[in-house]
Amino acid sequence: MKAMVLDAPNSSFIKKEVPDPAPDPGEAVAKVLSCGSGLTIQHVKMGRTPATFPRIIGHEITGEIVEIGQGVTSLRIGDPVTIHFYLFCGYCKKCLSGYEPLCENIHGFVGTTQDGGYAEYIKLPARNFIVLPEGLDHKKDAAAIGVVTDALATPYKVVSRANIKPGETVAVFGAGGGLGLHQVMMAKWAGARVIAVDIDSSKFEACISAGADETINPKDVNIVEAIRDLTGGGVDVAIDYVSSTFTVEAAIETLGPHGRMVTLGGAGEDFKANSKTLLLQEQSILGSRYVTRAQIIETLELCARGEVWPIVSLIKSLEDVENVHELVEQGKITGRAAVLID
Ligand SMILES: [Zn+2]
């Protein structure tokens, strides 16, 4: 099959003919129609996230099951599918409780320890494939459907993690990024007033289109004072897609009574918070990690009903993926980019 392969970290994609994958017992193979090109996999390409090489990356996939291994009863040939990004075990207590991202026996991720979607076919454990709900056209909307599984489902999960209720106020830090923009959309869907925070004002038009009621650039103002002024005392929920010391601390300081802060950015830095304020204001500090299989299905169902739809601003062919990733690295993609495999 045709594939775009990375031979080493921080290298260019190389177009190669590699053997077609064949399913072992418990596995299945899907023909890949589309694969999203987000920052998560750009980190793998650049060597900022560990992976083994040579590697085919990509996990925001729309596909169609073409081959089924021995013992697989959950899939049929021709099923339209997407996938879960984590290689979870499916039998530990966390997996059985519906917390696949916290699996006790996790053996890596699609596209870091096992080959992913920048190829004609993908082989995975059958439990990683998710059959699409009714009402989606997986051929016509392949690029959008693949992107849902991470870029839209992750923000969907945050809505329940933070228990966002209609009428509440939500600030999104890093709102101009691929996930941030979809968080603006999902917070609006949940009925919230949404404040988009980003250091790149050129992203604000897209934030407003996605549902932001207000936009603030921390380079222009004191972000905590500006949000407190706008909200008359603080937000109900602050969501941080950066996770630098500055953004986490600012997000916490903008919380009002019973405020909830959720952090899920890549920076992973330490921060300070005042325990007395947390006590007196009954505030919560939360982390959120990817999604469950059920949340992917729920998000796809929202799309099938037309309640939300991902923002895919650039769709290219697989052969153009190097160029797409340059734009991702430069932060020039609004929402998400995706490649089609034909
Ligand atoms: Zn497990």
mmCIF file of C-alpha atoms and ligand atoms in Angstrom:
data_model
loop_
_atom_site.group_PDB
_atom_site.id
_atom_site.type_symbol
_atom_site.label_atom_id
_atom_site.label_comp_id
_atom_site.label_asym_id
_atom_site.label_seq_id
_atom_site.Cartn_x
_atom_site.Cartn_y
_atom_site.Cartn_z
ATOM 1 C CA MET A 1 0.000 0.000 0.000
ATOM 2 C CA LYS A 2 0.903 3.660 -0.351
ATOM 3 C CA ALA A 3 1.979 5.440 2.852
ATOM 4 C CA MET A 4 3.673 8.639 3.982
ATOM 5 C CA VAL A 5 6.339 7.398 6.393
ATOM 6 C CA LEU A 6 8.528 9.190 8.931
ATOM 7 C CA ASP A 7 11.908 7.431 9.144
ATOM 8 C CA ALA A 8 13.067 9.475 12.137
ATOM 9 C CA PRO A 9 11.920 12.271 14.457
ATOM 10 C CA ASN A 10 12.213 15.763 12.985
ATOM 11 C CA SER A 11 12.327 14.476 9.397
ATOM 12 C CA SER A 12 10.166 14.870 6.288
ATOM 13 C CA PHE A 13 7.475 12.445 5.194
ATOM 14 C CA ILE A 14 8.673 9.956 2.570
ATOM 15 C CA LYS A 15 6.195 8.391 0.165
ATOM 16 C CA LYS A 16 6.697 4.616 0.260
ATOM 17 C CA GLU A 17 5.136 1.355 -0.852
ATOM 18 C CA VAL A 18 4.822 -0.761 2.295
ATOM 19 C CA PRO A 19 3.171 -4.182 2.799
ATOM 20 C CA ASP A 20 -0.616 -4.190 3.215
ATOM 21 C CA PRO A 21 -1.446 -4.884 6.881
ATOM 22 C CA ALA A 22 -3.129 -8.229 7.629
ATOM 23 C CA PRO A 23 -5.249 -8.632 10.781
ATOM 24 C CA ASP A 24 -4.132 -10.952 13.574
ATOM 25 C CA PRO A 25 -6.811 -12.529 15.796
ATOM 26 C CA GLY A 26 -8.800 -9.781 17.528
ATOM 27 C CA GLU A 27 -7.799 -7.156 14.985
ATOM 28 C CA ALA A 28 -9.331 -5.557 11.917
ATOM 29 C CA VAL A 29 -8.102 -3.578 8.928
ATOM 30 C CA ALA A 30 -9.802 -0.462 7.569
ATOM 31 C CA LYS A 31 -9.301 1.370 4.303
ATOM 32 C CA VAL A 32 -8.456 4.948 5.319
ATOM 33 C CA LEU A 33 -10.510 7.649 3.576
ATOM 34 C CA SER A 34 -9.275 10.640 5.542
ATOM 35 C CA CYS A 35 -6.916 11.578 8.379
ATOM 36 C CA GLY A 36 -6.791 14.811 10.371
ATOM 37 C CA SER A 37 -3.530 16.786 10.668
ATOM 38 C CA GLY A 38 -3.384 18.384 14.120
ATOM 39 C CA LEU A 39 -0.759 19.658 16.518
ATOM 40 C CA THR A 40 -0.726 16.403 18.526
ATOM 41 C CA ILE A 41 0.796 14.493 15.630
ATOM 42 C CA GLN A 42 2.967 17.422 14.574
ATOM 43 C CA HIS A 43 4.605 17.062 18.022
ATOM 44 C CA VAL A 44 5.368 13.421 17.096
ATOM 45 C CA LYS A 45 6.763 14.455 13.710
ATOM 46 C CA MET A 46 9.051 17.023 15.331
ATOM 47 C CA GLY A 47 10.239 14.617 18.024
ATOM 48 C CA ARG A 48 8.573 16.559 20.865
ATOM 49 C CA THR A 49 6.403 13.518 21.681
ATOM 50 C CA PRO A 50 8.182 10.161 21.954
ATOM 51 C CA ALA A 51 7.509 7.541 19.279
ATOM 52 C CA THR A 52 9.282 4.634 17.633
ATOM 53 C CA PHE A 53 10.439 4.974 14.025
ATOM 54 C CA PRO A 54 9.975 4.369 11.153
ATOM 55 C CA ARG A 55 6.369 5.329 11.793
ATOM 56 C CA ILE A 56 3.149 6.172 9.956
ATOM 57 C CA ILE A 57 1.418 8.826 12.086
ATOM 58 C CA GLY A 58 -2.180 10.098 12.210
ATOM 59 C CA HIS A 59 -5.212 9.138 14.307
ATOM 60 C CA GLU A 60 -8.187 11.356 13.320
ATOM 61 C CA ILE A 61 -9.424 8.777 10.872
ATOM 62 C CA THR A 62 -12.487 8.037 8.797
ATOM 63 C CA GLY A 63 -12.403 4.624 7.167
ATOM 64 C CA GLU A 64 -14.215 1.523 6.089
ATOM 65 C CA ILE A 65 -13.605 -1.994 7.433
ATOM 66 C CA VAL A 66 -12.146 -4.233 4.715
ATOM 67 C CA GLU A 67 -10.779 -7.223 6.658
ATOM 68 C CA ILE A 68 -11.585 -8.835 10.005
ATOM 69 C CA GLY A 69 -9.323 -11.065 12.093
ATOM 70 C CA GLN A 70 -10.263 -14.295 13.822
ATOM 71 C CA GLY A 71 -12.667 -13.951 16.743
ATOM 72 C CA VAL A 72 -13.859 -10.417 15.943
ATOM 73 C CA THR A 73 -17.642 -10.125 16.272
ATOM 74 C CA SER A 74 -18.042 -6.361 16.756
ATOM 75 C CA LEU A 75 -17.307 -5.347 13.151
ATOM 76 C CA ARG A 76 -18.484 -6.285 9.649
ATOM 77 C CA ILE A 77 -16.853 -5.752 6.259
ATOM 78 C CA GLY A 78 -17.997 -2.386 4.913
ATOM 79 C CA ASP A 79 -18.687 -0.793 8.320
ATOM 80 C CA PRO A 80 -17.938 2.954 8.247
ATOM 81 C CA VAL A 81 -15.605 3.609 11.171
ATOM 82 C CA THR A 82 -13.444 5.992 13.061
ATOM 83 C CA ILE A 83 -10.973 5.069 15.807
ATOM 84 C CA HIS A 84 -9.981 5.667 19.422
ATOM 85 C CA PHE A 85 -6.465 7.133 19.610
ATOM 86 C CA TYR A 86 -5.226 5.247 22.713
ATOM 87 C CA LEU A 87 -4.086 1.615 22.633
ATOM 88 C CA PHE A 88 -6.005 0.691 25.797
ATOM 89 C CA CYS A 89 -6.359 -2.907 27.033
ATOM 90 C CA GLY A 90 -10.153 -3.082 27.279
ATOM 91 C CA TYR A 91 -10.178 -5.298 30.396
ATOM 92 C CA CYS A 92 -8.597 -3.365 33.317
ATOM 93 C CA LYS A 93 -10.786 -1.673 35.940
ATOM 94 C CA LYS A 94 -10.352 1.757 34.345
ATOM 95 C CA CYS A 95 -11.280 0.464 30.882
ATOM 96 C CA LEU A 96 -14.289 -1.399 32.308
ATOM 97 C CA SER A 97 -15.372 1.803 34.091
ATOM 98 C CA GLY A 98 -15.343 3.744 30.834
ATOM 99 C CA TYR A 99 -12.055 5.568 31.464
ATOM 100 C CA GLU A 100 -10.042 4.245 28.528
ATOM 101 C CA PRO A 101 -7.569 7.192 28.588
ATOM 102 C CA LEU A 102 -6.558 6.106 32.117
ATOM 103 C CA CYS A 103 -6.021 2.425 31.153
ATOM 104 C CA GLU A 104 -3.637 0.640 33.540
ATOM 105 C CA ASN A 105 -2.064 -1.380 30.703
ATOM 106 C CA ILE A 106 -1.876 1.255 27.993
ATOM 107 C CA HIS A 107 0.612 0.286 25.303
ATOM 108 C CA GLY A 108 0.985 3.566 23.491
ATOM 109 C CA PHE A 109 -1.015 5.438 20.909
ATOM 110 C CA VAL A 110 -2.093 5.028 17.316
ATOM 111 C CA GLY A 111 0.674 6.647 15.299
ATOM 112 C CA THR A 112 3.395 6.517 17.989
ATOM 113 C CA THR A 113 3.830 2.834 18.916
ATOM 114 C CA GLN A 114 1.665 1.412 16.116
ATOM 115 C CA ASP A 115 1.108 2.725 12.593
ATOM 116 C CA GLY A 116 -1.638 5.290 12.019
ATOM 117 C CA GLY A 117 -3.651 6.878 9.270
ATOM 118 C CA TYR A 118 -1.321 8.465 6.704
ATOM 119 C CA ALA A 119 -1.646 5.334 4.563
ATOM 120 C CA GLU A 120 -4.178 3.461 2.451
ATOM 121 C CA TYR A 121 -4.952 0.941 5.205
ATOM 122 C CA ILE A 122 -4.741 0.769 8.993
ATOM 123 C CA LYS A 123 -4.670 -2.307 11.236
ATOM 124 C CA LEU A 124 -5.776 -2.020 14.874
ATOM 125 C CA PRO A 125 -7.307 -4.054 17.689
ATOM 126 C CA ALA A 126 -11.019 -4.370 16.907
ATOM 127 C CA ARG A 127 -11.877 -2.493 20.144
ATOM 128 C CA ASN A 128 -10.166 0.624 18.749
ATOM 129 C CA PHE A 129 -12.582 0.852 15.818
ATOM 130 C CA ILE A 130 -15.840 2.732 16.408
ATOM 131 C CA VAL A 131 -18.697 2.209 13.959
ATOM 132 C CA LEU A 132 -20.183 5.554 12.915
ATOM 133 C CA PRO A 133 -23.733 6.310 14.054
ATOM 134 C CA GLU A 134 -26.531 6.627 11.482
ATOM 135 C CA GLY A 135 -26.986 9.913 9.662
ATOM 136 C CA LEU A 136 -23.380 10.624 8.668
ATOM 137 C CA ASP A 137 -22.078 10.368 5.096
ATOM 138 C CA HIS A 138 -18.602 8.935 5.714
ATOM 139 C CA LYS A 139 -17.596 9.301 2.060
ATOM 140 C CA LYS A 140 -18.793 12.848 1.459
ATOM 141 C CA ASP A 141 -17.748 14.153 4.904
ATOM 142 C CA ALA A 142 -14.706 11.944 5.515
ATOM 143 C CA ALA A 143 -12.394 14.799 6.549
ATOM 144 C CA ALA A 144 -14.855 16.324 9.031
ATOM 145 C CA ILE A 145 -15.866 13.006 10.596
ATOM 146 C CA GLY A 146 -12.258 11.996 11.285
ATOM 147 C CA VAL A 147 -11.551 15.333 12.949
ATOM 148 C CA VAL A 148 -14.568 14.937 15.263
ATOM 149 C CA THR A 149 -12.917 12.066 17.133
ATOM 150 C CA ASP A 150 -10.300 14.303 18.764
ATOM 151 C CA ALA A 151 -10.707 17.992 17.929
ATOM 152 C CA LEU A 152 -14.429 18.088 18.725
ATOM 153 C CA ALA A 153 -14.851 15.125 21.093
ATOM 154 C CA THR A 154 -12.141 16.373 23.476
ATOM 155 C CA PRO A 155 -13.940 19.720 24.004
ATOM 156 C CA TYR A 156 -17.257 17.837 24.243
ATOM 157 C CA LYS A 157 -15.836 15.858 27.155
ATOM 158 C CA VAL A 158 -14.707 19.070 28.874
ATOM 159 C CA VAL A 159 -18.318 20.297 28.875
ATOM 160 C CA SER A 160 -19.264 17.380 31.139
ATOM 161 C CA ARG A 161 -15.965 17.388 33.085
ATOM 162 C CA ALA A 162 -16.578 21.034 34.046
ATOM 163 C CA ASN A 163 -20.341 20.533 34.272
ATOM 164 C CA ILE A 164 -21.014 23.580 32.089
ATOM 165 C CA LYS A 165 -24.655 24.609 32.402
ATOM 166 C CA PRO A 166 -26.789 26.939 30.257
ATOM 167 C CA GLY A 167 -26.360 30.551 31.275
ATOM 168 C CA GLU A 168 -22.899 30.089 32.759
ATOM 169 C CA THR A 169 -19.853 32.033 31.612
ATOM 170 C CA VAL A 170 -16.886 30.155 30.173
ATOM 171 C CA ALA A 171 -13.421 31.535 29.352
ATOM 172 C CA VAL A 172 -11.323 29.528 26.880
ATOM 173 C CA PHE A 173 -7.556 30.146 27.060
ATOM 174 C CA GLY A 174 -5.827 29.313 23.769
ATOM 175 C CA ALA A 175 -9.159 29.723 21.994
ATOM 176 C CA GLY A 176 -7.533 30.283 18.599
ATOM 177 C CA GLY A 177 -5.916 26.834 18.444
ATOM 178 C CA GLY A 178 -7.415 23.763 16.799
ATOM 179 C CA LEU A 179 -8.903 22.407 20.025
ATOM 180 C CA GLY A 180 -9.571 25.836 21.555
ATOM 181 C CA LEU A 181 -11.749 26.893 18.648
ATOM 182 C CA HIS A 182 -13.810 23.722 18.943
ATOM 183 C CA GLN A 183 -14.052 24.327 22.706
ATOM 184 C CA VAL A 184 -15.578 27.724 21.989
ATOM 185 C CA MET A 185 -18.096 25.910 19.761
ATOM 186 C CA MET A 186 -18.916 23.239 22.355
ATOM 187 C CA ALA A 187 -19.236 25.726 25.248
ATOM 188 C CA LYS A 188 -21.656 27.743 23.123
ATOM 189 C CA TRP A 189 -23.543 24.535 22.286
ATOM 190 C CA ALA A 190 -23.831 23.920 26.042
ATOM 191 C CA GLY A 191 -25.595 27.278 26.380
ATOM 192 C CA ALA A 192 -22.768 29.290 27.909
ATOM 193 C CA ARG A 193 -21.585 32.838 27.363
ATOM 194 C CA VAL A 194 -18.097 32.345 25.926
ATOM 195 C CA ILE A 195 -15.009 34.534 26.314
ATOM 196 C CA ALA A 196 -12.208 33.627 23.886
ATOM 197 C CA VAL A 197 -8.669 34.345 25.148
ATOM 198 C CA ASP A 198 -5.695 34.176 22.789
ATOM 199 C CA ILE A 199 -2.401 36.018 22.227
ATOM 200 C CA ASP A 200 -3.027 36.049 18.446
ATOM 201 C CA SER A 201 -5.814 38.525 17.640
ATOM 202 C CA SER A 202 -5.924 37.331 14.016
ATOM 203 C CA LYS A 203 -7.714 34.236 15.363
ATOM 204 C CA PHE A 204 -10.586 36.194 16.906
ATOM 205 C CA GLU A 205 -12.737 36.341 13.768
ATOM 206 C CA ALA A 206 -12.805 32.533 13.725
ATOM 207 C CA CYS A 207 -13.523 32.486 17.480
ATOM 208 C CA ILE A 208 -16.546 34.753 16.968
ATOM 209 C CA SER A 209 -17.757 32.592 14.063
ATOM 210 C CA ALA A 210 -17.436 29.550 16.339
ATOM 211 C CA GLY A 211 -19.629 31.236 18.957
ATOM 212 C CA ALA A 212 -17.462 33.508 21.133
ATOM 213 C CA ASP A 213 -19.356 36.421 22.680
ATOM 214 C CA GLU A 214 -16.209 38.319 23.653
ATOM 215 C CA THR A 215 -12.523 38.120 22.761
ATOM 216 C CA ILE A 216 -9.538 39.235 24.860
ATOM 217 C CA ASN A 217 -5.831 39.321 24.029
ATOM 218 C CA PRO A 218 -3.660 39.070 27.180
ATOM 219 C CA LYS A 219 -0.968 41.069 25.354
ATOM 220 C CA ASP A 220 -3.284 44.102 25.327
ATOM 221 C CA VAL A 221 -4.702 44.039 28.866
ATOM 222 C CA ASN A 222 -4.367 42.505 32.325
ATOM 223 C CA ILE A 223 -6.293 39.346 31.482
ATOM 224 C CA VAL A 224 -7.548 38.641 35.013
ATOM 225 C CA GLU A 225 -8.840 42.184 35.529
ATOM 226 C CA ALA A 226 -10.377 42.243 32.036
ATOM 227 C CA ILE A 227 -12.300 39.021 32.587
ATOM 228 C CA ARG A 228 -13.378 40.047 36.087
ATOM 229 C CA ASP A 229 -14.616 43.390 34.688
ATOM 230 C CA LEU A 230 -16.523 41.659 31.887
ATOM 231 C CA THR A 231 -18.188 39.149 34.188
ATOM 232 C CA GLY A 232 -18.743 41.186 37.323
ATOM 233 C CA GLY A 233 -16.643 38.974 39.553
ATOM 234 C CA GLY A 234 -15.355 35.983 37.655
ATOM 235 C CA VAL A 235 -16.270 33.145 35.333
ATOM 236 C CA ASP A 236 -18.021 29.887 36.157
ATOM 237 C CA VAL A 237 -15.576 27.858 34.083
ATOM 238 C CA ALA A 238 -12.082 28.562 32.732
ATOM 239 C CA ILE A 239 -10.613 26.062 30.245
ATOM 240 C CA ASP A 240 -6.898 26.175 29.547
ATOM 241 C CA TYR A 241 -5.571 24.708 26.279
ATOM 242 C CA VAL A 242 -2.063 26.064 26.880
ATOM 243 C CA SER A 243 -1.166 24.913 30.443
ATOM 244 C CA SER A 244 1.731 27.317 30.902
ATOM 245 C CA THR A 245 2.300 28.757 34.381
ATOM 246 C CA PHE A 246 0.833 32.048 33.147
ATOM 247 C CA THR A 247 -2.342 30.609 31.611
ATOM 248 C CA VAL A 248 -3.128 28.167 34.456
ATOM 249 C CA GLU A 249 -2.667 30.838 37.124
ATOM 250 C CA ALA A 250 -4.654 33.407 35.133
ATOM 251 C CA ALA A 251 -7.416 30.856 34.508
ATOM 252 C CA ILE A 252 -7.678 30.093 38.246
ATOM 253 C CA GLU A 253 -7.627 33.775 39.203
ATOM 254 C CA THR A 254 -10.518 34.538 36.853
ATOM 255 C CA LEU A 255 -12.810 32.025 38.604
ATOM 256 C CA GLY A 256 -15.819 33.269 40.526
ATOM 257 C CA PRO A 257 -17.676 31.430 43.310
ATOM 258 C CA HIS A 258 -18.036 27.700 42.583
ATOM 259 C CA GLY A 259 -15.721 28.215 39.594
ATOM 260 C CA ARG A 260 -14.169 25.244 37.825
ATOM 261 C CA MET A 261 -10.821 25.365 35.999
ATOM 262 C CA VAL A 262 -9.969 22.599 33.530
ATOM 263 C CA THR A 263 -6.453 22.295 32.151
ATOM 264 C CA LEU A 264 -5.511 20.121 29.167
ATOM 265 C CA GLY A 265 -2.817 21.986 27.256
ATOM 266 C CA GLY A 266 0.531 20.625 26.230
ATOM 267 C CA ALA A 267 2.917 22.874 28.189
ATOM 268 C CA GLY A 268 2.557 20.916 31.435
ATOM 269 C CA GLU A 269 4.054 23.601 33.683
ATOM 270 C CA ASP A 270 3.758 24.027 37.476
ATOM 271 C CA PHE A 271 1.546 26.718 38.990
ATOM 272 C CA LYS A 272 0.520 28.300 42.268
ATOM 273 C CA ALA A 273 -3.013 28.633 43.605
ATOM 274 C CA ASN A 274 -4.330 29.935 46.901
ATOM 275 C CA SER A 275 -5.927 27.205 49.000
ATOM 276 C CA LYS A 276 -7.949 29.682 51.074
ATOM 277 C CA THR A 277 -9.555 31.096 47.950
ATOM 278 C CA LEU A 278 -10.375 27.575 46.761
ATOM 279 C CA LEU A 279 -11.965 26.885 50.149
ATOM 280 C CA LEU A 280 -13.915 30.112 50.540
ATOM 281 C CA GLN A 281 -15.126 30.129 46.927
ATOM 282 C CA GLU A 282 -15.598 26.344 46.654
ATOM 283 C CA GLN A 283 -13.554 26.273 43.464
ATOM 284 C CA SER A 284 -12.275 23.204 41.615
ATOM 285 C CA ILE A 285 -9.089 22.551 39.644
ATOM 286 C CA LEU A 286 -9.482 19.723 37.136
ATOM 287 C CA GLY A 287 -7.498 17.929 34.459
ATOM 288 C CA SER A 288 -9.039 16.307 31.404
ATOM 289 C CA ARG A 289 -7.430 13.684 29.201
ATOM 290 C CA TYR A 290 -8.741 12.840 25.693
ATOM 291 C CA VAL A 291 -12.094 10.991 25.589
ATOM 292 C CA THR A 292 -13.860 7.669 26.002
ATOM 293 C CA ARG A 293 -15.252 5.621 23.114
ATOM 294 C CA ALA A 294 -18.758 6.538 24.256
ATOM 295 C CA GLN A 295 -17.915 10.253 24.090
ATOM 296 C CA ILE A 296 -16.695 9.843 20.505
ATOM 297 C CA ILE A 297 -20.025 8.259 19.585
ATOM 298 C CA GLU A 298 -21.969 10.975 21.440
ATOM 299 C CA THR A 299 -20.054 13.729 19.627
ATOM 300 C CA LEU A 300 -20.620 12.031 16.256
ATOM 301 C CA GLU A 301 -24.337 11.823 17.102
ATOM 302 C CA LEU A 302 -24.403 15.577 17.760
ATOM 303 C CA CYS A 303 -22.853 16.069 14.311
ATOM 304 C CA ALA A 304 -25.336 13.670 12.692
ATOM 305 C CA ARG A 305 -28.159 15.738 14.211
ATOM 306 C CA GLY A 306 -26.599 18.946 12.881
ATOM 307 C CA GLU A 307 -26.088 20.475 16.338
ATOM 308 C CA VAL A 308 -22.363 21.042 15.840
ATOM 309 C CA TRP A 309 -19.894 20.486 13.026
ATOM 310 C CA PRO A 310 -16.079 20.612 13.088
ATOM 311 C CA ILE A 311 -14.127 23.398 11.389
ATOM 312 C CA VAL A 312 -11.914 21.881 8.687
ATOM 313 C CA SER A 313 -10.354 24.774 6.799
ATOM 314 C CA LEU A 314 -7.831 22.886 4.667
ATOM 315 C CA ILE A 315 -8.257 19.537 2.892
ATOM 316 C CA LYS A 316 -5.380 18.178 0.814
ATOM 317 C CA SER A 317 -4.315 14.865 -0.655
ATOM 318 C CA LEU A 318 -2.032 12.499 1.280
ATOM 319 C CA GLU A 319 0.916 13.388 -0.973
ATOM 320 C CA ASP A 320 0.682 17.034 0.197
ATOM 321 C CA VAL A 321 0.942 16.160 3.886
ATOM 322 C CA GLU A 322 4.423 17.644 4.366
ATOM 323 C CA ASN A 323 3.121 21.034 3.286
ATOM 324 C CA VAL A 324 0.069 20.687 5.527
ATOM 325 C CA HIS A 325 2.290 19.990 8.536
ATOM 326 C CA GLU A 326 4.417 23.061 7.817
ATOM 327 C CA LEU A 327 1.259 25.151 8.116
ATOM 328 C CA VAL A 328 0.285 23.325 11.334
ATOM 329 C CA GLU A 329 3.740 24.042 12.802
ATOM 330 C CA GLN A 330 3.387 27.720 11.909
ATOM 331 C CA GLY A 331 -0.048 27.934 13.567
ATOM 332 C CA LYS A 332 -1.629 28.948 10.262
ATOM 333 C CA ILE A 333 -4.511 26.465 10.252
ATOM 334 C CA THR A 334 -7.927 27.651 11.412
ATOM 335 C CA GLY A 335 -9.550 24.746 13.253
ATOM 336 C CA ARG A 336 -8.193 21.644 11.585
ATOM 337 C CA ALA A 337 -6.552 20.439 8.395
ATOM 338 C CA ALA A 338 -7.048 16.947 6.994
ATOM 339 C CA VAL A 339 -5.763 14.821 4.137
ATOM 340 C CA LEU A 340 -7.792 12.552 1.879
ATOM 341 C CA ILE A 341 -6.398 9.170 0.866
ATOM 342 C CA ASP A 342 -7.445 7.847 -2.544
HETATM 343 ZN ZN ZN B 1 -7.232 -0.983 30.355
#
